[in-house]
PDB file of C-alpha atoms in Angstrom:
ATOM      1  CA  UNK A   1     106.796  98.345 113.987  1.00 81.00           C
ATOM      2  CA  UNK A   2     106.320 101.738 112.926  1.00 81.00           C
ATOM      3  CA  UNK A   3     103.147 102.788 115.286  1.00 86.00           C
ATOM      4  CA  UNK A   4     104.532 100.975 118.189  1.00 91.00           C
ATOM      5  CA  UNK A   5     107.204 103.414 117.390  1.00 92.00           C
ATOM      6  CA  UNK A   6     105.320 106.967 116.560  1.00 91.00           C
ATOM      7  CA  UNK A   7     103.916 106.144 120.357  1.00 93.00           C
ATOM      8  CA  UNK A   8     106.617 105.304 122.289  1.00 93.00           C
ATOM      9  CA  UNK A   9     108.328 108.311 120.477  1.00 93.00           C
ATOM     10  CA  UNK A  10     105.339 109.901 121.119  1.00 92.00           C
ATOM     11  CA  UNK A  11     104.885 109.220 124.985  1.00 93.00           C
ATOM     12  CA  UNK A  12     108.233 110.648 125.588  1.00 93.00           C
ATOM     13  CA  UNK A  13     107.687 114.503 123.553  1.00 93.00           C
ATOM     14  CA  UNK A  14     104.127 114.414 125.810  1.00 94.00           C
ATOM     15  CA  UNK A  15     106.479 113.323 129.139  1.00 93.00           C
ATOM     16  CA  UNK A  16     108.713 116.759 127.998  1.00 91.00           C
ATOM     17  CA  UNK A  17     105.821 118.960 127.538  1.00 91.00           C
ATOM     18  CA  UNK A  18     104.793 118.223 130.673  1.00 93.00           C
ATOM     19  CA  UNK A  19     108.641 119.138 132.459  1.00 90.00           C
ATOM     20  CA  UNK A  20     110.305 115.610 132.374  1.00 91.00           C
ATOM     21  CA  UNK A  21     112.610 116.847 129.343  1.00 88.00           C
ATOM     22  CA  UNK A  22     115.375 114.332 130.163  1.00 91.00           C
ATOM     23  CA  UNK A  23     113.441 110.312 128.494  1.00 92.00           C
ATOM     24  CA  UNK A  24     113.833 112.352 125.600  1.00 91.00           C
ATOM     25  CA  UNK A  25     117.779 112.425 126.576  1.00 92.00           C
ATOM     26  CA  UNK A  26     117.383 108.567 126.548  1.00 91.00           C
ATOM     27  CA  UNK A  27     119.994 105.974 124.734  1.00 91.00           C
ATOM     28  CA  UNK A  28     116.441 103.843 124.046  1.00 93.00           C
ATOM     29  CA  UNK A  29     114.758 107.319 122.884  1.00 92.00           C
ATOM     30  CA  UNK A  30     117.059 107.545 120.068  1.00 90.00           C
ATOM     31  CA  UNK A  31     117.924 104.308 119.448  1.00 92.00           C
ATOM     32  CA  UNK A  32     113.554 104.515 118.078  1.00 92.00           C
ATOM     33  CA  UNK A  33     114.280 107.558 116.310  1.00 91.00           C
ATOM     34  CA  UNK A  34     116.717 105.921 113.887  1.00 90.00           C
ATOM     35  CA  UNK A  35     114.295 102.875 113.860  1.00 91.00           C
ATOM     36  CA  UNK A  36     112.044 104.615 112.987  1.00 89.00           C
ATOM     37  CA  UNK A  37     113.528 107.135 109.933  1.00 86.00           C
ATOM     38  CA  UNK A  38     115.149 104.265 108.232  1.00 87.00           C
ATOM     39  CA  UNK A  39     111.791 101.848 107.497  1.00 84.00           C
ATOM     40  CA  UNK A  40     110.315 105.414 106.108  1.00 81.00           C
ATOM     41  CA  UNK A  41     113.210 104.635 103.895  1.00 79.00           C
ATOM     42  CA  UNK A  42     112.772 101.413 103.597  1.00 76.00           C
ATOM     43  CA  UNK A  43     108.726 101.781 102.491  1.00 75.00           C
ATOM     44  CA  UNK A  44     108.854 104.195 100.465  1.00 69.00           C
ATOM     45  CA  UNK A  45     112.351 104.158  98.731  1.00 70.00           C
ATOM     46  CA  UNK A  46     116.085 104.210  99.089  1.00 69.00           C
ATOM     47  CA  UNK A  47     118.772 106.900 101.180  1.00 66.00           C
ATOM     48  CA  UNK A  48     119.018 109.026  98.283  1.00 66.00           C
ATOM     49  CA  UNK A  49     115.198 108.619  97.097  1.00 69.00           C
ATOM     50  CA  UNK A  50     111.961 107.930  99.572  1.00 78.00           C
ATOM     51  CA  UNK A  51     109.577 110.228 101.923  1.00 80.00           C
ATOM     52  CA  UNK A  52     108.253 110.872 105.027  1.00 85.00           C
ATOM     53  CA  UNK A  53     104.645 111.211 106.039  1.00 87.00           C
ATOM     54  CA  UNK A  54     103.670 114.199 107.639  1.00 89.00           C
ATOM     55  CA  UNK A  55     102.783 112.105 111.384  1.00 90.00           C
ATOM     56  CA  UNK A  56     106.737 110.472 111.263  1.00 90.00           C
ATOM     57  CA  UNK A  57     108.911 113.933 110.013  1.00 91.00           C
ATOM     58  CA  UNK A  58     106.424 115.744 112.452  1.00 92.00           C
ATOM     59  CA  UNK A  59     107.492 113.396 115.771  1.00 93.00           C
ATOM     60  CA  UNK A  60     110.511 112.874 114.414  1.00 93.00           C
ATOM     61  CA  UNK A  61     111.757 115.979 114.472  1.00 92.00           C
ATOM     62  CA  UNK A  62     110.388 117.901 117.628  1.00 93.00           C
ATOM     63  CA  UNK A  63     112.246 115.467 119.397  1.00 93.00           C
ATOM     64  CA  UNK A  64     115.479 116.274 117.215  1.00 93.00           C
ATOM     65  CA  UNK A  65     114.348 119.442 118.535  1.00 92.00           C
ATOM     66  CA  UNK A  66     114.818 119.026 122.421  1.00 91.00           C
ATOM     67  CA  UNK A  67     117.359 117.258 122.452  1.00 92.00           C
ATOM     68  CA  UNK A  68     119.337 120.132 120.523  1.00 90.00           C
ATOM     69  CA  UNK A  69     118.643 122.583 123.043  1.00 89.00           C
ATOM     70  CA  UNK A  70     118.862 120.447 126.025  1.00 90.00           C
ATOM     71  CA  UNK A  71     122.596 118.668 124.733  1.00 90.00           C
ATOM     72  CA  UNK A  72     125.544 120.448 125.253  1.00 91.00           C
ATOM     73  CA  UNK A  73     126.720 123.134 122.156  1.00 87.00           C
ATOM     74  CA  UNK A  74     129.346 120.377 121.101  1.00 86.00           C
ATOM     75  CA  UNK A  75     126.397 117.688 121.232  1.00 88.00           C
ATOM     76  CA  UNK A  76     123.777 118.967 119.184  1.00 87.00           C
ATOM     77  CA  UNK A  77     124.858 119.644 115.764  1.00 90.00           C
ATOM     78  CA  UNK A  78     124.084 116.240 114.721  1.00 90.00           C
ATOM     79  CA  UNK A  79     120.600 117.147 116.250  1.00 90.00           C
ATOM     80  CA  UNK A  80     119.578 120.022 115.054  1.00 91.00           C
ATOM     81  CA  UNK A  81     120.992 119.164 111.137  1.00 91.00           C
ATOM     82  CA  UNK A  82     117.513 116.520 112.449  1.00 90.00           C
ATOM     83  CA  UNK A  83     115.594 118.599 113.203  1.00 91.00           C
ATOM     84  CA  UNK A  84     116.333 121.534 110.615  1.00 91.00           C
ATOM     85  CA  UNK A  85     115.650 118.992 107.750  1.00 91.00           C
ATOM     86  CA  UNK A  86     112.581 117.187 109.125  1.00 91.00           C
ATOM     87  CA  UNK A  87     111.087 120.469 109.907  1.00 92.00           C
ATOM     88  CA  UNK A  88     112.052 122.271 106.379  1.00 91.00           C
ATOM     89  CA  UNK A  89     110.545 118.818 104.742  1.00 89.00           C
ATOM     90  CA  UNK A  90     107.432 119.932 107.156  1.00 90.00           C
ATOM     91  CA  UNK A  91     107.215 123.525 106.527  1.00 90.00           C
ATOM     92  CA  UNK A  92     106.670 122.631 102.767  1.00 86.00           C
ATOM     93  CA  UNK A  93     103.383 121.502 103.188  1.00 85.00           C
ATOM     94  CA  UNK A  94     102.513 122.278 106.680  1.00 87.00           C
ATOM     95  CA  UNK A  95     103.855 124.985 107.626  1.00 89.00           C
ATOM     96  CA  UNK A  96     101.588 125.338 111.196  1.00 91.00           C
ATOM     97  CA  UNK A  97     103.470 122.664 112.438  1.00 90.00           C
ATOM     98  CA  UNK A  98     107.424 124.086 111.736  1.00 90.00           C
ATOM     99  CA  UNK A  99     108.008 125.202 116.189  1.00 87.00           C
ATOM    100  CA  UNK A 100     107.113 128.815 115.711  1.00 89.00           C
ATOM    101  CA  UNK A 101     110.666 129.644 117.182  1.00 86.00           C
ATOM    102  CA  UNK A 102     112.477 127.517 114.325  1.00 86.00           C
ATOM    103  CA  UNK A 103     110.387 130.078 111.334  1.00 88.00           C
ATOM    104  CA  UNK A 104     113.181 132.048 110.996  1.00 89.00           C
ATOM    105  CA  UNK A 105     115.737 129.972 110.539  1.00 87.00           C
ATOM    106  CA  UNK A 106     113.644 127.229 108.448  1.00 88.00           C
ATOM    107  CA  UNK A 107     112.868 130.274 105.741  1.00 85.00           C
ATOM    108  CA  UNK A 108     116.763 130.670 105.361  1.00 88.00           C
ATOM    109  CA  UNK A 109     118.156 126.835 105.701  1.00 86.00           C
ATOM    110  CA  UNK A 110     119.768 125.673 102.547  1.00 86.00           C
ATOM    111  CA  UNK A 111     120.731 123.068 104.219  1.00 87.00           C
ATOM    112  CA  UNK A 112     119.537 118.707 103.198  1.00 87.00           C
ATOM    113  CA  UNK A 113     115.640 118.616 103.247  1.00 88.00           C
ATOM    114  CA  UNK A 114     113.396 115.367 103.933  1.00 87.00           C
ATOM    115  CA  UNK A 115     111.141 115.309 101.455  1.00 86.00           C
ATOM    116  CA  UNK A 116     107.695 115.105 103.236  1.00 87.00           C
ATOM    117  CA  UNK A 117     104.351 113.917 101.691  1.00 81.00           C
ATOM    118  CA  UNK A 118     100.816 114.102 102.708  1.00 81.00           C
ATOM    119  CA  UNK A 119      99.502 110.435 103.778  1.00 79.00           C
ATOM    120  CA  UNK A 120      97.492 109.364 100.668  1.00 76.00           C
ATOM    121  CA  UNK A 121     101.421 109.758  98.746  1.00 78.00           C
ATOM    122  CA  UNK A 122     102.768 108.152 101.038  1.00 77.00           C
ATOM    123  CA  UNK A 123     100.660 105.222 100.899  1.00 78.00           C
ATOM    124  CA  UNK A 124     101.195 105.183  97.274  1.00 77.00           C
ATOM    125  CA  UNK A 125     104.448 105.092  98.014  1.00 75.00           C
ATOM    126  CA  UNK A 126     104.680 102.350 100.064  1.00 76.00           C
ATOM    127  CA  UNK A 127     102.640 100.241  98.121  1.00 76.00           C
ATOM    128  CA  UNK A 128     104.681 101.133  94.229  1.00 73.00           C
ATOM    129  CA  UNK A 129     107.693 100.386  97.252  1.00 73.00           C
ATOM    130  CA  UNK A 130     106.032  96.865  98.066  1.00 74.00           C
ATOM    131  CA  UNK A 131     104.788  95.771  94.571  1.00 66.00           C
ATOM    132  CA  UNK A 132     108.618  96.489  92.793  1.00 65.00           C
ATOM    133  CA  UNK A 133     110.250  94.825  96.168  1.00 67.00           C
ATOM    134  CA  UNK A 134     108.731  91.660  97.090  1.00 63.00           C
ATOM    135  CA  UNK A 135     105.626  91.379  94.131  1.00 61.00           C
ATOM    136  CA  UNK A 136     102.995  90.957  97.593  1.00 63.00           C
ATOM    137  CA  UNK A 137     100.233  92.761  95.138  1.00 66.00           C
ATOM    138  CA  UNK A 138      97.210  91.617  97.446  1.00 73.00           C
ATOM    139  CA  UNK A 139      99.217  93.809  99.754  1.00 75.00           C
ATOM    140  CA  UNK A 140      99.734  96.377  97.107  1.00 73.00           C
ATOM    141  CA  UNK A 141      96.291  96.534  96.573  1.00 75.00           C
ATOM    142  CA  UNK A 142      95.247  97.805  99.542  1.00 78.00           C
ATOM    143  CA  UNK A 143      97.898 100.188 100.833  1.00 75.00           C
ATOM    144  CA  UNK A 144      96.151 102.340  97.275  1.00 71.00           C
ATOM    145  CA  UNK A 145      92.573 101.358  98.310  1.00 77.00           C
ATOM    146  CA  UNK A 146      93.443 103.189 101.541  1.00 77.00           C
ATOM    147  CA  UNK A 147      95.541 106.204  99.762  1.00 75.00           C
ATOM    148  CA  UNK A 148      92.418 107.212  97.665  1.00 72.00           C
ATOM    149  CA  UNK A 149      90.569 106.656 100.925  1.00 73.00           C
ATOM    150  CA  UNK A 150      92.838 109.033 102.301  1.00 70.00           C
ATOM    151  CA  UNK A 151      93.221 111.832  99.223  1.00 69.00           C
ATOM    152  CA  UNK A 152      91.392 115.325  99.847  1.00 69.00           C
ATOM    153  CA  UNK A 153      87.918 115.655  98.882  1.00 66.00           C
ATOM    154  CA  UNK A 154      89.501 118.092  96.271  1.00 59.00           C
ATOM    155  CA  UNK A 155      91.786 116.058  94.747  1.00 57.00           C
ATOM    156  CA  UNK A 156      89.628 113.420  93.827  1.00 55.00           C
ATOM    157  CA  UNK A 157      86.947 116.183  92.742  1.00 55.00           C
ATOM    158  CA  UNK A 158      89.757 116.494  90.112  1.00 55.00           C
ATOM    159  CA  UNK A 159      90.257 114.159  88.245  1.00 57.00           C
ATOM    160  CA  UNK A 160      93.976 113.479  86.356  1.00 56.00           C
ATOM    161  CA  UNK A 161      94.928 116.440  84.448  1.00 57.00           C
ATOM    162  CA  UNK A 162      97.687 114.633  81.769  1.00 57.00           C
ATOM    163  CA  UNK A 163      98.881 118.185  81.181  1.00 53.00           C
ATOM    164  CA  UNK A 164     100.010 117.823  85.602  1.00 52.00           C
ATOM    165  CA  UNK A 165     101.805 114.902  85.275  1.00 55.00           C
ATOM    166  CA  UNK A 166     104.770 116.189  82.432  1.00 52.00           C
ATOM    167  CA  UNK A 167     107.490 115.188  84.655  1.00 51.00           C
ATOM    168  CA  UNK A 168     106.162 114.384  87.647  1.00 49.00           C
ATOM    169  CA  UNK A 169     105.548 110.675  87.497  1.00 54.00           C
ATOM    170  CA  UNK A 170     108.761 110.438  85.877  1.00 52.00           C
ATOM    171  CA  UNK A 171     111.697 109.290  87.464  1.00 54.00           C
ATOM    172  CA  UNK A 172     114.788 109.996  85.429  1.00 57.00           C
ATOM    173  CA  UNK A 173     115.482 106.879  85.663  1.00 65.00           C
ATOM    174  CA  UNK A 174     112.838 105.534  85.263  1.00 72.00           C
ATOM    175  CA  UNK A 175     112.041 102.535  81.954  1.00 82.00           C
ATOM    176  CA  UNK A 176     108.367 100.953  82.890  1.00 85.00           C
ATOM    177  CA  UNK A 177     105.087 101.631  83.708  1.00 84.00           C
ATOM    178  CA  UNK A 178     102.290  99.906  84.505  1.00 82.00           C
ATOM    179  CA  UNK A 179      98.722 101.592  85.225  1.00 81.00           C
ATOM    180  CA  UNK A 180      97.171  99.502  85.068  1.00 72.00           C
ATOM    181  CA  UNK A 181      93.619 100.708  85.866  1.00 73.00           C
ATOM    182  CA  UNK A 182      90.651 100.176  83.483  1.00 78.00           C
ATOM    183  CA  UNK A 183      90.947 101.950  79.979  1.00 80.00           C
ATOM    184  CA  UNK A 184      94.535 103.448  80.685  1.00 79.00           C
ATOM    185  CA  UNK A 185      95.268 103.124  76.828  1.00 80.00           C
ATOM    186  CA  UNK A 186      91.737 104.964  76.109  1.00 78.00           C
ATOM    187  CA  UNK A 187      91.193 108.471  75.201  1.00 69.00           C
ATOM    188  CA  UNK A 188      88.206 110.295  76.113  1.00 62.00           C
ATOM    189  CA  UNK A 189      85.550 111.153  73.010  1.00 57.00           C
ATOM    190  CA  UNK A 190      87.519 111.701  70.294  1.00 54.00           C
ATOM    191  CA  UNK A 191      90.389 112.423  71.666  1.00 59.00           C
ATOM    192  CA  UNK A 192      93.999 110.836  71.611  1.00 64.00           C
ATOM    193  CA  UNK A 193      95.677 111.449  74.413  1.00 71.00           C
ATOM    194  CA  UNK A 194      95.222 109.145  76.678  1.00 77.00           C
ATOM    195  CA  UNK A 195      97.193 108.036  79.908  1.00 79.00           C
ATOM    196  CA  UNK A 196      99.861 105.074  78.265  1.00 81.00           C
ATOM    197  CA  UNK A 197     101.219 107.396  75.883  1.00 80.00           C
ATOM    198  CA  UNK A 198     100.846 110.126  77.626  1.00 78.00           C
ATOM    199  CA  UNK A 199     103.669 108.135  80.524  1.00 79.00           C
ATOM    200  CA  UNK A 200     105.398 106.848  76.977  1.00 80.00           C
ATOM    201  CA  UNK A 201     105.737 110.689  76.027  1.00 76.00           C
ATOM    202  CA  UNK A 202     106.662 111.722  79.296  1.00 72.00           C
ATOM    203  CA  UNK A 203     109.817 109.497  79.677  1.00 77.00           C
ATOM    204  CA  UNK A 204     109.051 105.915  80.379  1.00 81.00           C
ATOM    205  CA  UNK A 205     110.787 104.086  76.749  1.00 84.00           C
ATOM    206  CA  UNK A 206     108.065 100.645  78.146  1.00 89.00           C
ATOM    207  CA  UNK A 207     104.332 101.296  79.243  1.00 89.00           C
ATOM    208  CA  UNK A 208     102.027  99.026  79.149  1.00 89.00           C
ATOM    209  CA  UNK A 209      98.113  99.353  79.423  1.00 88.00           C
ATOM    210  CA  UNK A 210      94.535  98.633  78.839  1.00 87.00           C
ATOM    211  CA  UNK A 211      92.009  99.318  76.673  1.00 87.00           C
ATOM    212  CA  UNK A 212      88.430  98.502  78.184  1.00 86.00           C
ATOM    213  CA  UNK A 213      87.968  97.385  81.734  1.00 84.00           C
ATOM    214  CA  UNK A 214      89.480  93.863  83.083  1.00 82.00           C
ATOM    215  CA  UNK A 215      87.706  91.736  85.605  1.00 83.00           C
ATOM    216  CA  UNK A 216      90.377  91.563  88.973  1.00 82.00           C
ATOM    217  CA  UNK A 217      91.585  88.091  89.245  1.00 85.00           C
ATOM    218  CA  UNK A 218      92.625  87.677  84.358  1.00 86.00           C
ATOM    219  CA  UNK A 219      94.214  90.767  85.837  1.00 86.00           C
ATOM    220  CA  UNK A 220      95.868  89.364  88.689  1.00 85.00           C
ATOM    221  CA  UNK A 221      96.393  87.087  87.268  1.00 88.00           C
ATOM    222  CA  UNK A 222      97.772  88.384  83.498  1.00 88.00           C
ATOM    223  CA  UNK A 223     100.261  90.530  85.607  1.00 88.00           C
ATOM    224  CA  UNK A 224     101.796  88.034  88.196  1.00 88.00           C
ATOM    225  CA  UNK A 225     102.973  85.620  84.392  1.00 89.00           C
ATOM    226  CA  UNK A 226     104.344  89.595  82.914  1.00 90.00           C
ATOM    227  CA  UNK A 227     106.257  90.354  85.853  1.00 87.00           C
ATOM    228  CA  UNK A 228     107.217  86.429  86.123  1.00 87.00           C
ATOM    229  CA  UNK A 229     108.572  86.739  82.411  1.00 89.00           C
ATOM    230  CA  UNK A 230     110.242  89.130  82.662  1.00 87.00           C
ATOM    231  CA  UNK A 231     112.435  88.710  86.229  1.00 85.00           C
ATOM    232  CA  UNK A 232     115.428  86.978  85.622  1.00 78.00           C
ATOM    233  CA  UNK A 233     118.502  86.884  88.475  1.00 74.00           C
ATOM    234  CA  UNK A 234     116.536  88.016  90.834  1.00 70.00           C
ATOM    235  CA  UNK A 235     115.967  91.364  89.266  1.00 80.00           C
ATOM    236  CA  UNK A 236     112.873  93.077  86.362  1.00 82.00           C
ATOM    237  CA  UNK A 237     113.911  93.347  82.915  1.00 85.00           C
ATOM    238  CA  UNK A 238     112.233  96.468  81.430  1.00 84.00           C
ATOM    239  CA  UNK A 239     113.557  95.574  77.354  1.00 86.00           C
ATOM    240  CA  UNK A 240     111.614  92.229  78.295  1.00 88.00           C
ATOM    241  CA  UNK A 241     108.103  94.028  78.163  1.00 89.00           C
ATOM    242  CA  UNK A 242     106.733  93.497  74.878  1.00 90.00           C
ATOM    243  CA  UNK A 243     107.873  89.745  74.698  1.00 92.00           C
ATOM    244  CA  UNK A 244     106.797  89.305  78.467  1.00 91.00           C
ATOM    245  CA  UNK A 245     103.005  90.692  77.530  1.00 91.00           C
ATOM    246  CA  UNK A 246     102.693  88.783  74.503  1.00 92.00           C
ATOM    247  CA  UNK A 247     103.545  85.673  76.530  1.00 91.00           C
ATOM    248  CA  UNK A 248     101.787  86.535  78.977  1.00 91.00           C
ATOM    249  CA  UNK A 249      98.768  87.407  76.984  1.00 91.00           C
ATOM    250  CA  UNK A 250      99.036  84.075  74.615  1.00 91.00           C
ATOM    251  CA  UNK A 251      98.531  82.750  78.457  1.00 91.00           C
ATOM    252  CA  UNK A 252      95.064  84.240  78.763  1.00 89.00           C
ATOM    253  CA  UNK A 253      94.306  82.932  75.628  1.00 90.00           C
ATOM    254  CA  UNK A 254      94.879  79.033  76.163  1.00 88.00           C
ATOM    255  CA  UNK A 255      93.026  79.474  79.787  1.00 87.00           C
ATOM    256  CA  UNK A 256      89.943  81.133  78.072  1.00 86.00           C
ATOM    257  CA  UNK A 257      89.815  80.287  74.961  1.00 85.00           C
ATOM    258  CA  UNK A 258      86.051  81.368  74.131  1.00 85.00           C
ATOM    259  CA  UNK A 259      86.553  84.821  76.239  1.00 85.00           C
ATOM    260  CA  UNK A 260      89.114  86.890  73.926  1.00 85.00           C
ATOM    261  CA  UNK A 261      87.979  89.966  75.634  1.00 84.00           C
ATOM    262  CA  UNK A 262      89.971  88.404  78.859  1.00 83.00           C
ATOM    263  CA  UNK A 263      92.720  88.953  76.276  1.00 84.00           C
ATOM    264  CA  UNK A 264      92.831  91.791  74.043  1.00 87.00           C
ATOM    265  CA  UNK A 265      92.903  94.755  75.971  1.00 88.00           C
ATOM    266  CA  UNK A 266      96.169  94.708  76.986  1.00 88.00           C
ATOM    267  CA  UNK A 267      98.559  96.812  74.672  1.00 89.00           C
ATOM    268  CA  UNK A 268     102.390  97.900  74.807  1.00 91.00           C
ATOM    269  CA  UNK A 269     104.132 101.078  74.310  1.00 87.00           C
ATOM    270  CA  UNK A 270     107.819 101.766  72.961  1.00 86.00           C
ATOM    271  CA  UNK A 271     110.933  99.878  70.513  1.00 83.00           C
TER     272      UNK A 271
END
C-alpha cells in the first residue's frame, strides 16, 4: 500500500514538473497524501509520537508545496503549514531536499515539525511498532535485518557506544526493555557496565537480557511465552515481567531438562 501511494503521488509530481500542474490539485492526490501520512503514523507510533522516512516526507512536502503555490491565498494555509512542517523535518537530516525557495523560511520556522528519520531508523521503528502491537516477531525480525542492511557503513563500523544511549532510547513513560541480542547482560572484559544495566540506569524500570548466546528457536520460544505470561486483558503489564520471565524459564527447563545453558542466560534487572 505504501509503495503504491508513493508511486501514485510520484507520478503526479513528475507530471507537475512537466507542466501538468492541475494533477496535484485533484481530490485523489490529497486523499493519497492523507492516507500515506496516516500509514506513517500507524507504522511507527501514534499521532503524538511517530516519524516519516525521507522518501515519504519529501513526496508529501513537494505535493503540499505545489498546492500551496497554485491555490488562491484564502485556501493555501493548510498546505503551507504541512509543507513547512515536512520540510523542517527534512532540513535536519537532508537539507538538499528542501526547495531553494523555502530555505530561508524554514531556517526561521518555529511551528510544528514532522519528525523525519533515515531509512534504517524508520525500519527499526516499524519493527518495534509491529512487535508491540501485533506480536509478529518474524516480521519484526525481517524489518530489523533490513534496518541493519540499510544503515550507513560508518555507523555500523562505530559499534554501540553506551554513553550515546543516555536519554536517547527511553521515552518518558518507558517501563520495559528486552534487548534480546546475545550477551546484552554481559560487559566487555572486566567492565561492569553492559547494555542491560545501562538501559536500567537510563530510566527503564524493567530490563531483560542474556549472559551468553542463545539459539534463535529457543529465544523465540521464550519471548513468545514471556509475552503471553506478562499480558493481561489484551495489554502488556511491565510490573509482571520478572515473574513472567521466571515462568518462561521454567518452561524451558521442562522442555530442555538436560541442557541448562538453554534456560540459564536470561536475567531481569529491576524491581
